[in-house]
Short mmCIF file of C-alpha atoms in Angstrom, two decimals:
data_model
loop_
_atom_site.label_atom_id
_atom_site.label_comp_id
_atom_site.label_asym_id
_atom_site.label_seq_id
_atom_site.Cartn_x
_atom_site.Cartn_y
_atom_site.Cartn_z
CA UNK A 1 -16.45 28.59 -7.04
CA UNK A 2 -17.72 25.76 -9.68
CA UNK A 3 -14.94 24.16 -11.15
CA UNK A 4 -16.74 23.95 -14.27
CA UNK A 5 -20.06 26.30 -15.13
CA UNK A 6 -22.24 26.24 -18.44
CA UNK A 7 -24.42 29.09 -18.44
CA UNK A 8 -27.34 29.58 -21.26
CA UNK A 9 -25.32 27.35 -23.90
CA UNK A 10 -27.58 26.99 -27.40
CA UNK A 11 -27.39 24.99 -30.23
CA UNK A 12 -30.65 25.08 -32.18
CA UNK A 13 -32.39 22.86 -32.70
CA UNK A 14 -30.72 20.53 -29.99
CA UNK A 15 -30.81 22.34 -26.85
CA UNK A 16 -31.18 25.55 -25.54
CA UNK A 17 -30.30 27.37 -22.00
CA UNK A 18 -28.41 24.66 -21.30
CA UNK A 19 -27.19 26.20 -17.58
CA UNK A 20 -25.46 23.67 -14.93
CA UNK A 21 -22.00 24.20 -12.30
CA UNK A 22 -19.96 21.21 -11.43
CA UNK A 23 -18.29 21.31 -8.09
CA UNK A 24 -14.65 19.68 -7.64
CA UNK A 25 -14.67 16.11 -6.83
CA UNK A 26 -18.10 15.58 -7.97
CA UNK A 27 -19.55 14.44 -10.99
CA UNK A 28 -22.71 14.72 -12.76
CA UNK A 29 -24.82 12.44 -15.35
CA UNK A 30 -26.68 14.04 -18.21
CA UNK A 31 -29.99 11.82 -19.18
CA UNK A 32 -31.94 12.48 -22.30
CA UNK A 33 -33.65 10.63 -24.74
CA UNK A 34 -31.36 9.09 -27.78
CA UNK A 35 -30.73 11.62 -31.03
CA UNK A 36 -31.60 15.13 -27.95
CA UNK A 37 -27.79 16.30 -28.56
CA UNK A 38 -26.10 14.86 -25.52
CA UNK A 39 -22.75 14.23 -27.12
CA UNK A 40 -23.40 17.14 -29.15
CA UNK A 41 -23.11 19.38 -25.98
CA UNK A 42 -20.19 17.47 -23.97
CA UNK A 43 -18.59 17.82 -27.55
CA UNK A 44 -19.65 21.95 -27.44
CA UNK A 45 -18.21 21.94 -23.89
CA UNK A 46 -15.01 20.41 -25.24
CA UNK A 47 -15.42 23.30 -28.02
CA UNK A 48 -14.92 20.89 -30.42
CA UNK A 49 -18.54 22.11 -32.19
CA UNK A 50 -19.48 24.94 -32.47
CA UNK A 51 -22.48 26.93 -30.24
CA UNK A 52 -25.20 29.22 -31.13
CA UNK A 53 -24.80 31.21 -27.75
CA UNK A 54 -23.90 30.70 -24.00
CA UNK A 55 -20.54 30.89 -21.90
CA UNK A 56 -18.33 28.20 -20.25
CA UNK A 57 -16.30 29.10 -17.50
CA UNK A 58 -13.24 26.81 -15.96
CA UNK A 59 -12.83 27.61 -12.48
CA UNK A 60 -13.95 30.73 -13.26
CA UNK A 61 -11.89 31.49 -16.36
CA UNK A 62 -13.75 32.05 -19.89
CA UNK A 63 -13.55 29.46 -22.52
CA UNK A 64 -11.85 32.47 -24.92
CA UNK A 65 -9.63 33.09 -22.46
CA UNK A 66 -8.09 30.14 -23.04
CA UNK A 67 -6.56 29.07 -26.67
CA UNK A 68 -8.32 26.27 -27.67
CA UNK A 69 -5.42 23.77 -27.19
CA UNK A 70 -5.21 24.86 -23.76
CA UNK A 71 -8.98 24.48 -23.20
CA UNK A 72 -8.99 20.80 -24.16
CA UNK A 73 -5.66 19.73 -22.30
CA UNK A 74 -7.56 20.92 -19.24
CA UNK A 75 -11.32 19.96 -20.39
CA UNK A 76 -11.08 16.41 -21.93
CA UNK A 77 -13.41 14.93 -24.20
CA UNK A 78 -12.99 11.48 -24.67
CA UNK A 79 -14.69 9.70 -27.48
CA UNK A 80 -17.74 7.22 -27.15
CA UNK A 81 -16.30 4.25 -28.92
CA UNK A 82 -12.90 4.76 -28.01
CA UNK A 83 -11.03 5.78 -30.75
CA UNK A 84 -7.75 3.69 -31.53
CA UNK A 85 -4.51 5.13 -33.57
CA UNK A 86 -2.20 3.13 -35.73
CA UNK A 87 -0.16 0.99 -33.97
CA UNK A 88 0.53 -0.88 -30.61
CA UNK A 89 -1.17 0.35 -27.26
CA UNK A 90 2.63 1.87 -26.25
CA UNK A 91 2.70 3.98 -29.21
CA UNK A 92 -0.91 4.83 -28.73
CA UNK A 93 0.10 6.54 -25.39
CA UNK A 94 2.94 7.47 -26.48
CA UNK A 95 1.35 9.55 -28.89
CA UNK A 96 -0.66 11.86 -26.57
CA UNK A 97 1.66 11.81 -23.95
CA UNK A 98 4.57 13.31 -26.36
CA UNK A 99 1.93 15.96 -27.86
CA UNK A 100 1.78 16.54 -24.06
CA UNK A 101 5.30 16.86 -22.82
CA UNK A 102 4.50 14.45 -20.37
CA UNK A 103 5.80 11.01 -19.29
CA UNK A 104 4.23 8.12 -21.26
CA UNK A 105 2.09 5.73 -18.39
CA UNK A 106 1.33 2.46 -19.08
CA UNK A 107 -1.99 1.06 -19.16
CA UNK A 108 -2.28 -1.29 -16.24
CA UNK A 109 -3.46 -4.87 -17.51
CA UNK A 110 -2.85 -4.03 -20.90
CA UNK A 111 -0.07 -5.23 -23.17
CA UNK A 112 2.37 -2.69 -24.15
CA UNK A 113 3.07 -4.52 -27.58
CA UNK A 114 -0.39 -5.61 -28.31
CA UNK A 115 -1.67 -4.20 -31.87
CA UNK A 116 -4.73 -1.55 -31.05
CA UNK A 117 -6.48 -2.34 -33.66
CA UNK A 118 -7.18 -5.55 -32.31
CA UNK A 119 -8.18 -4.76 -28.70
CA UNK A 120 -11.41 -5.74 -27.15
CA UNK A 121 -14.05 -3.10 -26.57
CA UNK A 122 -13.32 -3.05 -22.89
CA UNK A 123 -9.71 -3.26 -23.68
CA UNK A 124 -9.90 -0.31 -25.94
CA UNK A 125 -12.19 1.91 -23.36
CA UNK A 126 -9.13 1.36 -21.06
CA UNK A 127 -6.58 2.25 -23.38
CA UNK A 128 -8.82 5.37 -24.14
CA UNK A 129 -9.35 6.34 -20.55
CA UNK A 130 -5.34 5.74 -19.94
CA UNK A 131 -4.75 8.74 -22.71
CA UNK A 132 -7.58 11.13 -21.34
CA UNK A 133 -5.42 10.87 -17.56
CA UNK A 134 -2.30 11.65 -19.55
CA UNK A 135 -1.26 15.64 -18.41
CA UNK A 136 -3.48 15.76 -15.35
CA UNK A 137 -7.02 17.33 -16.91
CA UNK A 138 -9.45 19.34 -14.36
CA UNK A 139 -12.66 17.96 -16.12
CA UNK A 140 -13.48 14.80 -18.09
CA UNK A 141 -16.44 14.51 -20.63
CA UNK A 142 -17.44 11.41 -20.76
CA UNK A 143 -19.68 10.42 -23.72
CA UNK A 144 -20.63 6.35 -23.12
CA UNK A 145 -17.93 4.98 -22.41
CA UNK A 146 -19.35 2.25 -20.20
CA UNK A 147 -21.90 1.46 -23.01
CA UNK A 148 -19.45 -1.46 -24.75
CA UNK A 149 -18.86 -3.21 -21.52
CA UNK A 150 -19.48 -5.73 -19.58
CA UNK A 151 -20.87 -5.05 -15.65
CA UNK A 152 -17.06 -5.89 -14.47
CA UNK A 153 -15.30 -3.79 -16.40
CA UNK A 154 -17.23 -0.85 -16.72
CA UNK A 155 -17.26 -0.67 -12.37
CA UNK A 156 -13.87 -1.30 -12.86
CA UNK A 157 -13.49 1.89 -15.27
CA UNK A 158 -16.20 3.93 -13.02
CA UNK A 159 -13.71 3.05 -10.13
CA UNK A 160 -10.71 4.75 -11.61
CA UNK A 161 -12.60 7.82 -12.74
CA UNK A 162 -14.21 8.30 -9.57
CA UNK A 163 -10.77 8.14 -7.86
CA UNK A 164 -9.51 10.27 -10.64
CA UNK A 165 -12.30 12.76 -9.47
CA UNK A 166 -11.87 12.13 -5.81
CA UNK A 167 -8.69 14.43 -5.98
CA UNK A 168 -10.28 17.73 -7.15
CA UNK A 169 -11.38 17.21 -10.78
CA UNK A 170 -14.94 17.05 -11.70
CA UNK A 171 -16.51 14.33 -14.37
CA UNK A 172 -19.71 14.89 -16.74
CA UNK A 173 -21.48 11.60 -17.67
CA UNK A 174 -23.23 10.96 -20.75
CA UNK A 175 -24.61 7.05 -19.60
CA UNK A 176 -27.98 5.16 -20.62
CA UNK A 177 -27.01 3.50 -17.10
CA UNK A 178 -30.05 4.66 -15.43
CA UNK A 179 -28.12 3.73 -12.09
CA UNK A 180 -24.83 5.73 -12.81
CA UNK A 181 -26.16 8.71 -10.80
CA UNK A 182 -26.76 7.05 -7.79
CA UNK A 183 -23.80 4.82 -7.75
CA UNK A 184 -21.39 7.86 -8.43
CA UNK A 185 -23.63 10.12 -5.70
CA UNK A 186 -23.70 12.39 -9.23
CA UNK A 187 -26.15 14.97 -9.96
CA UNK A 188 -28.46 14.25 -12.63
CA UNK A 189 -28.89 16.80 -15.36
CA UNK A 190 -32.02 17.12 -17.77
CA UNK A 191 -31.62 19.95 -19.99
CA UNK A 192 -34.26 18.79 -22.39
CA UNK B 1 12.44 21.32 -94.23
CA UNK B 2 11.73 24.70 -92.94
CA UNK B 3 14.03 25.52 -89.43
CA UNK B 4 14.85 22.06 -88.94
CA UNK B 5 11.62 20.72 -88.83
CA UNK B 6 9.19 18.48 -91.66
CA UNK B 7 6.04 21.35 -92.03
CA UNK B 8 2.33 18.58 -91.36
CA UNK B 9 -0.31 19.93 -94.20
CA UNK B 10 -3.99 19.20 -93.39
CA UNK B 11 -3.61 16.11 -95.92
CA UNK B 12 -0.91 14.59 -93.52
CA UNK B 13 -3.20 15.18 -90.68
CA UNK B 14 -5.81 13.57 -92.12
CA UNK B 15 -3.30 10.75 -92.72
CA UNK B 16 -2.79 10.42 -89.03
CA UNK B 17 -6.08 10.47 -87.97
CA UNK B 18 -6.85 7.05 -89.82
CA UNK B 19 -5.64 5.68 -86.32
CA UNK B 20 -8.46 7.43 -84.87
CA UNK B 21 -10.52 5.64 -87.85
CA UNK B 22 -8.76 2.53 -86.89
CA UNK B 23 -9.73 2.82 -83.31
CA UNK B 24 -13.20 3.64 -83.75
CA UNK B 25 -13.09 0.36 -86.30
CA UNK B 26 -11.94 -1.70 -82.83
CA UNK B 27 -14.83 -0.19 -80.65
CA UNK B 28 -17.46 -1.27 -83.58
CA UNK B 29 -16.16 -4.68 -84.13
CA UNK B 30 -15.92 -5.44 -80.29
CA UNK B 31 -18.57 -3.46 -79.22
CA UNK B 32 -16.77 -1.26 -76.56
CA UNK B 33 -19.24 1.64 -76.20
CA UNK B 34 -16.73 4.13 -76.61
CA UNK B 35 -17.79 5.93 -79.94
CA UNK B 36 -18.74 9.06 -78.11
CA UNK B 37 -16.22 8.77 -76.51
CA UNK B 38 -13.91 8.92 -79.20
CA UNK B 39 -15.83 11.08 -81.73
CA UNK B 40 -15.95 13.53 -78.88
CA UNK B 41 -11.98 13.04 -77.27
CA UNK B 42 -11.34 13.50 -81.26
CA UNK B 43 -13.09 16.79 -81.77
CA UNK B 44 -12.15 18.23 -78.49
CA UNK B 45 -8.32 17.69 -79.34
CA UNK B 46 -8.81 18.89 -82.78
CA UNK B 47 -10.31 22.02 -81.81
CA UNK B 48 -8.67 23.14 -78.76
CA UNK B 49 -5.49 22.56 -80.28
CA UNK B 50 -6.18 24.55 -83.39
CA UNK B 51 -7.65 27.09 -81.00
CA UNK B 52 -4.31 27.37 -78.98
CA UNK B 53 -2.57 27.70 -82.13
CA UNK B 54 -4.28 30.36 -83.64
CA UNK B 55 -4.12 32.41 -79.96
CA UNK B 56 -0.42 31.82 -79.48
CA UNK B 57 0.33 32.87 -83.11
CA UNK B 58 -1.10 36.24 -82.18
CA UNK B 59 0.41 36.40 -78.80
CA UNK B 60 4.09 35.87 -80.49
CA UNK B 61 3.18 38.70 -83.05
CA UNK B 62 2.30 40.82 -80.20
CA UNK B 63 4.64 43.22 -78.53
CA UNK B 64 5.21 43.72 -74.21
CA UNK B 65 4.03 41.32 -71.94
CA UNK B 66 0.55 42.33 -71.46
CA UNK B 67 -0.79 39.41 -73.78
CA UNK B 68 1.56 36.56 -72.33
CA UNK B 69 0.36 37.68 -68.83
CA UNK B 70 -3.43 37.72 -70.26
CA UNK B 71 -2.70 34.11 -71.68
CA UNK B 72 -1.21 32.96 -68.37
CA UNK B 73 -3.91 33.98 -66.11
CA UNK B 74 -6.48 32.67 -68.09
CA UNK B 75 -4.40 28.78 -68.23
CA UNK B 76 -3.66 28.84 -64.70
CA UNK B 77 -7.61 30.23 -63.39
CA UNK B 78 -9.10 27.09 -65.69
CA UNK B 79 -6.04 25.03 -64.37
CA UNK B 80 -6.90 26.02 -60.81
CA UNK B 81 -10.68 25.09 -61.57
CA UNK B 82 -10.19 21.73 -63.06
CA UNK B 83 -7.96 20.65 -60.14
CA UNK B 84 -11.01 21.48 -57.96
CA UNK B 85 -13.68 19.74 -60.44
CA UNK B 86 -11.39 16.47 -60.45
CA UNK B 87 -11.59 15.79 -56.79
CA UNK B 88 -14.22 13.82 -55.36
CA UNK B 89 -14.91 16.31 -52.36
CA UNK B 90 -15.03 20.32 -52.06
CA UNK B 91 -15.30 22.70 -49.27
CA UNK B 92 -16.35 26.41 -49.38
CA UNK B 93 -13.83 27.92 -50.90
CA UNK B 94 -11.71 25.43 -52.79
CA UNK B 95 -12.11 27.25 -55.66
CA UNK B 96 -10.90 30.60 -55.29
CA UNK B 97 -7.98 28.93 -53.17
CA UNK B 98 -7.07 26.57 -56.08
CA UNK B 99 -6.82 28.95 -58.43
CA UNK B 100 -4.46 31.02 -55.92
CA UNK B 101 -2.19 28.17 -55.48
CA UNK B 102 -1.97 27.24 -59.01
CA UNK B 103 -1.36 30.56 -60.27
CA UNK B 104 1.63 31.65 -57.75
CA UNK B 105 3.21 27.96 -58.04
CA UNK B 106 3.25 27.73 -61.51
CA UNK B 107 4.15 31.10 -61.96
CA UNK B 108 6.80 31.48 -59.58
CA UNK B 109 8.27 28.49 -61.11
CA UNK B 110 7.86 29.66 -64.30
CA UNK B 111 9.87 32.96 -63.49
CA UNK B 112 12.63 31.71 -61.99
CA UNK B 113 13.10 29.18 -64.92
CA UNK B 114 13.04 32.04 -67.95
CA UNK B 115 14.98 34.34 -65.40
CA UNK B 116 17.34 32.23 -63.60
CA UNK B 117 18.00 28.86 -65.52
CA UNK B 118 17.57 30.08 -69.34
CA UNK B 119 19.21 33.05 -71.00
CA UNK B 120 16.49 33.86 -73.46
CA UNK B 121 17.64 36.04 -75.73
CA UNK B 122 14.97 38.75 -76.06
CA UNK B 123 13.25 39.61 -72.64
CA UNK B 124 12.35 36.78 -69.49
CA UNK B 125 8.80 36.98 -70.74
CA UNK B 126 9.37 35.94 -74.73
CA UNK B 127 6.27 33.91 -75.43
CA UNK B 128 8.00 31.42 -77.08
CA UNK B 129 9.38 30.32 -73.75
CA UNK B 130 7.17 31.31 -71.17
CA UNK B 131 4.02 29.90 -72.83
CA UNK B 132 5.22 26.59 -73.56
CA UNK B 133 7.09 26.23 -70.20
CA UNK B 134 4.30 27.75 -68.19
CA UNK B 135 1.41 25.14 -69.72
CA UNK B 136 3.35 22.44 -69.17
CA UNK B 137 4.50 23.02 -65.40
CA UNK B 138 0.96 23.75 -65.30
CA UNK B 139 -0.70 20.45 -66.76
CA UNK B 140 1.54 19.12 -64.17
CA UNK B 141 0.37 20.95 -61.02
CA UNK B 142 -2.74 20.53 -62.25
CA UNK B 143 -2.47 16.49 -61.31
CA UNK B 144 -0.69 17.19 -58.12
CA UNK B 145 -2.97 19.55 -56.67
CA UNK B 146 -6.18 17.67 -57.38
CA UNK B 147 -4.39 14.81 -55.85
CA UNK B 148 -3.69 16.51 -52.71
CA UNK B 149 -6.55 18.16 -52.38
CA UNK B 150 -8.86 14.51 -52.93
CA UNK B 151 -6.59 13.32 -50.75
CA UNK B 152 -6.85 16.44 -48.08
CA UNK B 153 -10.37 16.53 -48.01
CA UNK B 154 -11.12 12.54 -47.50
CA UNK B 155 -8.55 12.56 -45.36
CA UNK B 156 -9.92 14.96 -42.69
CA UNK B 157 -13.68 13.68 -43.67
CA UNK B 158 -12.65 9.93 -43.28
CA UNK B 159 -10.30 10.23 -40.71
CA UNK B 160 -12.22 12.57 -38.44
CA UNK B 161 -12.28 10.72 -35.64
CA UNK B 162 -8.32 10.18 -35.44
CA UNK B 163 -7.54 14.08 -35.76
CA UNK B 164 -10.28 14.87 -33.16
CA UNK B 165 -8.53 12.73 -30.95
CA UNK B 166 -5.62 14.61 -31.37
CA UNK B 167 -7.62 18.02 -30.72
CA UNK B 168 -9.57 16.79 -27.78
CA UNK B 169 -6.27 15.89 -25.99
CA UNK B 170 -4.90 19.51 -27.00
CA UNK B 171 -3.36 19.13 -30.15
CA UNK B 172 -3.44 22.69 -32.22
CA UNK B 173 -4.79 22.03 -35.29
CA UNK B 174 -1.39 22.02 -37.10
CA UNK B 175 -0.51 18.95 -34.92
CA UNK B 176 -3.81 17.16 -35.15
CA UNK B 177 -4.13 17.74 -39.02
CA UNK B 178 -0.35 16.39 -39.91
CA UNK B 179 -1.14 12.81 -40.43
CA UNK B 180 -3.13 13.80 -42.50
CA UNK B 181 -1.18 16.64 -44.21
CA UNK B 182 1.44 13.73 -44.57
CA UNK B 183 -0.22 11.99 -46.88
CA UNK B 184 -2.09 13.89 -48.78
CA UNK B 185 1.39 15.54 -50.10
CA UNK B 186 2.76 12.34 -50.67
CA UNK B 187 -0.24 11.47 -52.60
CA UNK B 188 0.06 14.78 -54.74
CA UNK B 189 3.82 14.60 -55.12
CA UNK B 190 4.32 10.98 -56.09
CA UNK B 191 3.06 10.79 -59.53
CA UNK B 192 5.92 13.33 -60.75
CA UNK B 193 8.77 11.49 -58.30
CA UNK B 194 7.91 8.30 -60.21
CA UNK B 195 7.92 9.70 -63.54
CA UNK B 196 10.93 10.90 -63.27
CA UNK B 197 12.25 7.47 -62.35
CA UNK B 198 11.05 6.29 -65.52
CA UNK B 199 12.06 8.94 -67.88
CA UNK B 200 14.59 7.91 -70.46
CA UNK B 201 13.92 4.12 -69.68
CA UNK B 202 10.47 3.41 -70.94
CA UNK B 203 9.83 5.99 -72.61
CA UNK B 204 11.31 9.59 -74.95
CA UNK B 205 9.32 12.26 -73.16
CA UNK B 206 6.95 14.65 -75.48
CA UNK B 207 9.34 17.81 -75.26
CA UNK B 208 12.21 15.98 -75.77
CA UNK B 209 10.17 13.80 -78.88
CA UNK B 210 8.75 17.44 -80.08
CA UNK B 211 12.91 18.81 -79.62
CA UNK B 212 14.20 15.97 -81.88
CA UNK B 213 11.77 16.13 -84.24
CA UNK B 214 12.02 19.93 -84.44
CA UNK B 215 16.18 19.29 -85.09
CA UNK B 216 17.85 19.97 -81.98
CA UNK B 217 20.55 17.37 -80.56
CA UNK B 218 19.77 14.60 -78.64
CA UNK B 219 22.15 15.66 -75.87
CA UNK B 220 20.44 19.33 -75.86
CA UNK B 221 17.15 17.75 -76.09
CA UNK B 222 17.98 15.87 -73.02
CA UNK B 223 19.09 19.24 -71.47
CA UNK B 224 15.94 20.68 -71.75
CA UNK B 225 13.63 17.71 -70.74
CA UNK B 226 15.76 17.46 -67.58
CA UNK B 227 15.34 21.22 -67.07
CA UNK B 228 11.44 20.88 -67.72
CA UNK B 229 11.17 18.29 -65.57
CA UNK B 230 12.95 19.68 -62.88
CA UNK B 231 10.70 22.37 -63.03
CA UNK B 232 7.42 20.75 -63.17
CA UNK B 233 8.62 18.98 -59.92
CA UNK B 234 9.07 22.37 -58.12
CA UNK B 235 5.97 23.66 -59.42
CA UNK B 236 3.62 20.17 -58.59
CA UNK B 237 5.44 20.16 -55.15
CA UNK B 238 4.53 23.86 -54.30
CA UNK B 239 1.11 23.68 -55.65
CA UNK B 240 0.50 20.51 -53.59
CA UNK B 241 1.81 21.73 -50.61
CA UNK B 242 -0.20 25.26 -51.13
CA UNK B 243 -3.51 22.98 -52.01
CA UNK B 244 -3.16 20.84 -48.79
CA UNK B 245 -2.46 23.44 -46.30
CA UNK B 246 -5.62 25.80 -48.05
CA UNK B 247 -7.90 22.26 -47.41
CA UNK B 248 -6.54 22.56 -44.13
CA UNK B 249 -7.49 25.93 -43.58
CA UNK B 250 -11.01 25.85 -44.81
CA UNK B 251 -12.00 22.82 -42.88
CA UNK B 252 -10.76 24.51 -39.39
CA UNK B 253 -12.85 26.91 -37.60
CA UNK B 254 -11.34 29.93 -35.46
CA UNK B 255 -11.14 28.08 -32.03
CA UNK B 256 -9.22 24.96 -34.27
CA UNK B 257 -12.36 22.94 -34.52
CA UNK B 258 -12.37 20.49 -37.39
CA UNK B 259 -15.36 21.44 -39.48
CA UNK B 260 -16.35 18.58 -41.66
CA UNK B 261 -19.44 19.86 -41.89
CA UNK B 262 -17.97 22.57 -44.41
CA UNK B 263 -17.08 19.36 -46.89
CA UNK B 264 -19.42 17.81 -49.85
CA UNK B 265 -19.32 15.08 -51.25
CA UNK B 266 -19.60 15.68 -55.09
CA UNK B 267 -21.82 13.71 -57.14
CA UNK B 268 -20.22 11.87 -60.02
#
């Protein structure tokens, strides 16, 4: 059974149909030209928009079956842009990880104390991944998250996620990276 | 004298309003653009006050509550509206919700001051008290709930990104909206807090002014004012409280998305 299926989603006037499974451990990369929806629809998957039509499933499981809190702790969108809260990168963590109930874990080769604000673009896309781990998610949405960094850092961010994945979770790419795909062995999607 | 208090003729008004000439002499002489302004603040005043008179003399002659309930709705639904036309932003809705929340804070607040706190001594409703008290917990509210609702709805249109953040790491929307919750109240509720840190000090409030004037002790006076303000507070802290949490319900969705879509920026 898919781990995650998207069956005849629709949001006019972005996309419609929009119909793809996603194994465990595997991960796919959705292409598209710039302005077709593409972070509209990991953002629909995340059901943090709304759709015109269509059903996603979780291992099975309807979306509604789940309340939407549920949905997203399992199903994680995180942001393109990486979206920083008030305060140091500790409290940053410790901010999802208490909404959580789980134990806050540190960001490796980031400083605890340093103001978030003020972190670099890579710096920040680590902090950001760091929170999206945080309670264990099945599926990650990733909307360009590689797009701010340099060729280091974002292998070094592709490198976590795919051993992230590696242990039975599944990852949906939204990249410009037209050699993502074949560096993560990910199917391509084109639902335009 | 008549009951304590100096009766103003038409010829002392008049008298007073040579300030108003005296302003309007300012604006010409330094060219402040503001005779409009004043001609029209002027007139407005002037009539709606003469207006309010002449309805609230009839609504003291009349008999059973009908008429002070018939006054009351009509204050608090333009009260509710003017909130709503004072903040930069609306969302579906806002209306009909603002007028709710104005009318049961003010009037709850209202009825537990003529029933609880004063003994009037003909019935709770005596328009002599209600009116009065009622108007000015609501001119009040009025301020906090715009406030909280300006502050509401820029603070979930400005700061979408931080309470998505919240909701895409499963946050229900009660969590992800209370930063913003937070201060929006605060916004709404400060302006009475700090007024009633500086009442007495800088300044004699207007009830207490309109009490001494009218004959009553200064200690009494002071009675009152405190009891006034007290209640304004309670009334501009539940009306900002009910105006934040309604923002907060119109701009979710069913499945706790956060709909900014829903929210317009008003022209000015």
């Amino acid at each position: 059974m898919a781990l995650l299926s998207v069956r005849s989603l629709t949001r006019a006037p972005w996309w419609r149909n929009v119909t793809f499974e996603l194994e465990a451990s595997s991960h796919a990369v959705l292409r598209g030209p710039s302005g077709s929806g593409k972070t509209l629809l990991l953002r629909a998957i995340a059901d943090l928009d709304p759709v015109d039509g269509g059903e996603v499933r979780l291992a099975g499981r309807l979306r509604e079956e789940f309340t939407p809190a549920q949905w997203r702790r399992r199903v994680r969108y995180v942001h393109q842009g990486a979206v920083r809260l008030e305060g140091s990168v500790a409290e940053n963590i410790a901010a999802i990880s208490s909404l959580l109930g789980v134990p806050p874990e540190p960001a490796a080769d980031l400083d605890p104390a340093a103001d978030a604000k003020h972190l670099s673009g890579g710096e920040a896309q680590r902090l950001a991944l760091q929170r999206a781990l945080l309670g264990s998610p099945d599926v990650l949405l990733l909307d360009e998250v590689t797009a701010a960094l340099d060729e280091p850092a974002a292998r070094e961010l592709e490198g976590r996620v795919r051993t992230y994945v590696a242990e039975g979770r599944a990852a949906l790419w939204v990249s410009h990276d037209p050699s993502l795909a074949r560096r993560l062995g990910a199917l391509e999607l084109h639902p335009w | 004298m008549v009951n304590g208090t100096v009766p103003l003729g038409f010829g002392d008004l008049g008298l007073a309003a040579l300030l108003i000439l005296g302003i309007a002499l300012v604006d010409l002489v330094l060219r402040l653009g503001l005779a409009r302004r004043i001609l029209l603040a002027t007139l407005r005043a002037s009539l709606q006050l003469a207006l309010l008179g002449w309805i609230l003399t009839r609504v003291f002659q009349a008999e059973g509550p009908l008429a002070v309930l018939a006054v009351a709705l009509v204050m608090g639904s333009l009260a509710g509206v003017e909130a709503v036309r004072r903040s930069s932003r609306v969302v579906r809705g806002i209306y009909a919700s603002s007028v709710a929340v104005m009318l049961t804070s003010s009037f709850c607040v209202t009825a537990y001051g003529l029933c609880v706190v004063i003994d009037t001594p003909g019935p709770w409703y005596a328009p002599q008290y209600a009116i009065p008290l009622l108007g000015m917990i609501l001119g009040n509210t009025l301020t906090g709930i715009s406030l909280g609702l300006d502050s509401a709805l820029e603070g979930f249109d400005r700061d979408r990104e931080e309470v998505e953040l919240y909701l895409a790491h499963g946050a229900t929307r009660s969590q992800a909206a209370a930063p913003v919750v937070r201060r929006a109240a605060r916004r709404g509720m400060i302006p009475i807090l700090n007024s009633m840190i500086a009442v007495g000090v800088i300044s004699i409030p207007g009830m207490m002014t309109g009490q001494i004037l009218a004959g009553e002790s200064p200690g009494q006076a002071a009675r009152y004012q405190l009891f006034i303000l007290f209640a304004i507070a309670g009334g501009v802290a539940l009306g900002t409280l009910g105006a934040v949490y309604a923002v907060r319900r119109l701009v979710f969705d069913e499945r706790d998305r956060l709909r900014t879509d829903r929210i317009r920026i008003r022209r000015s």
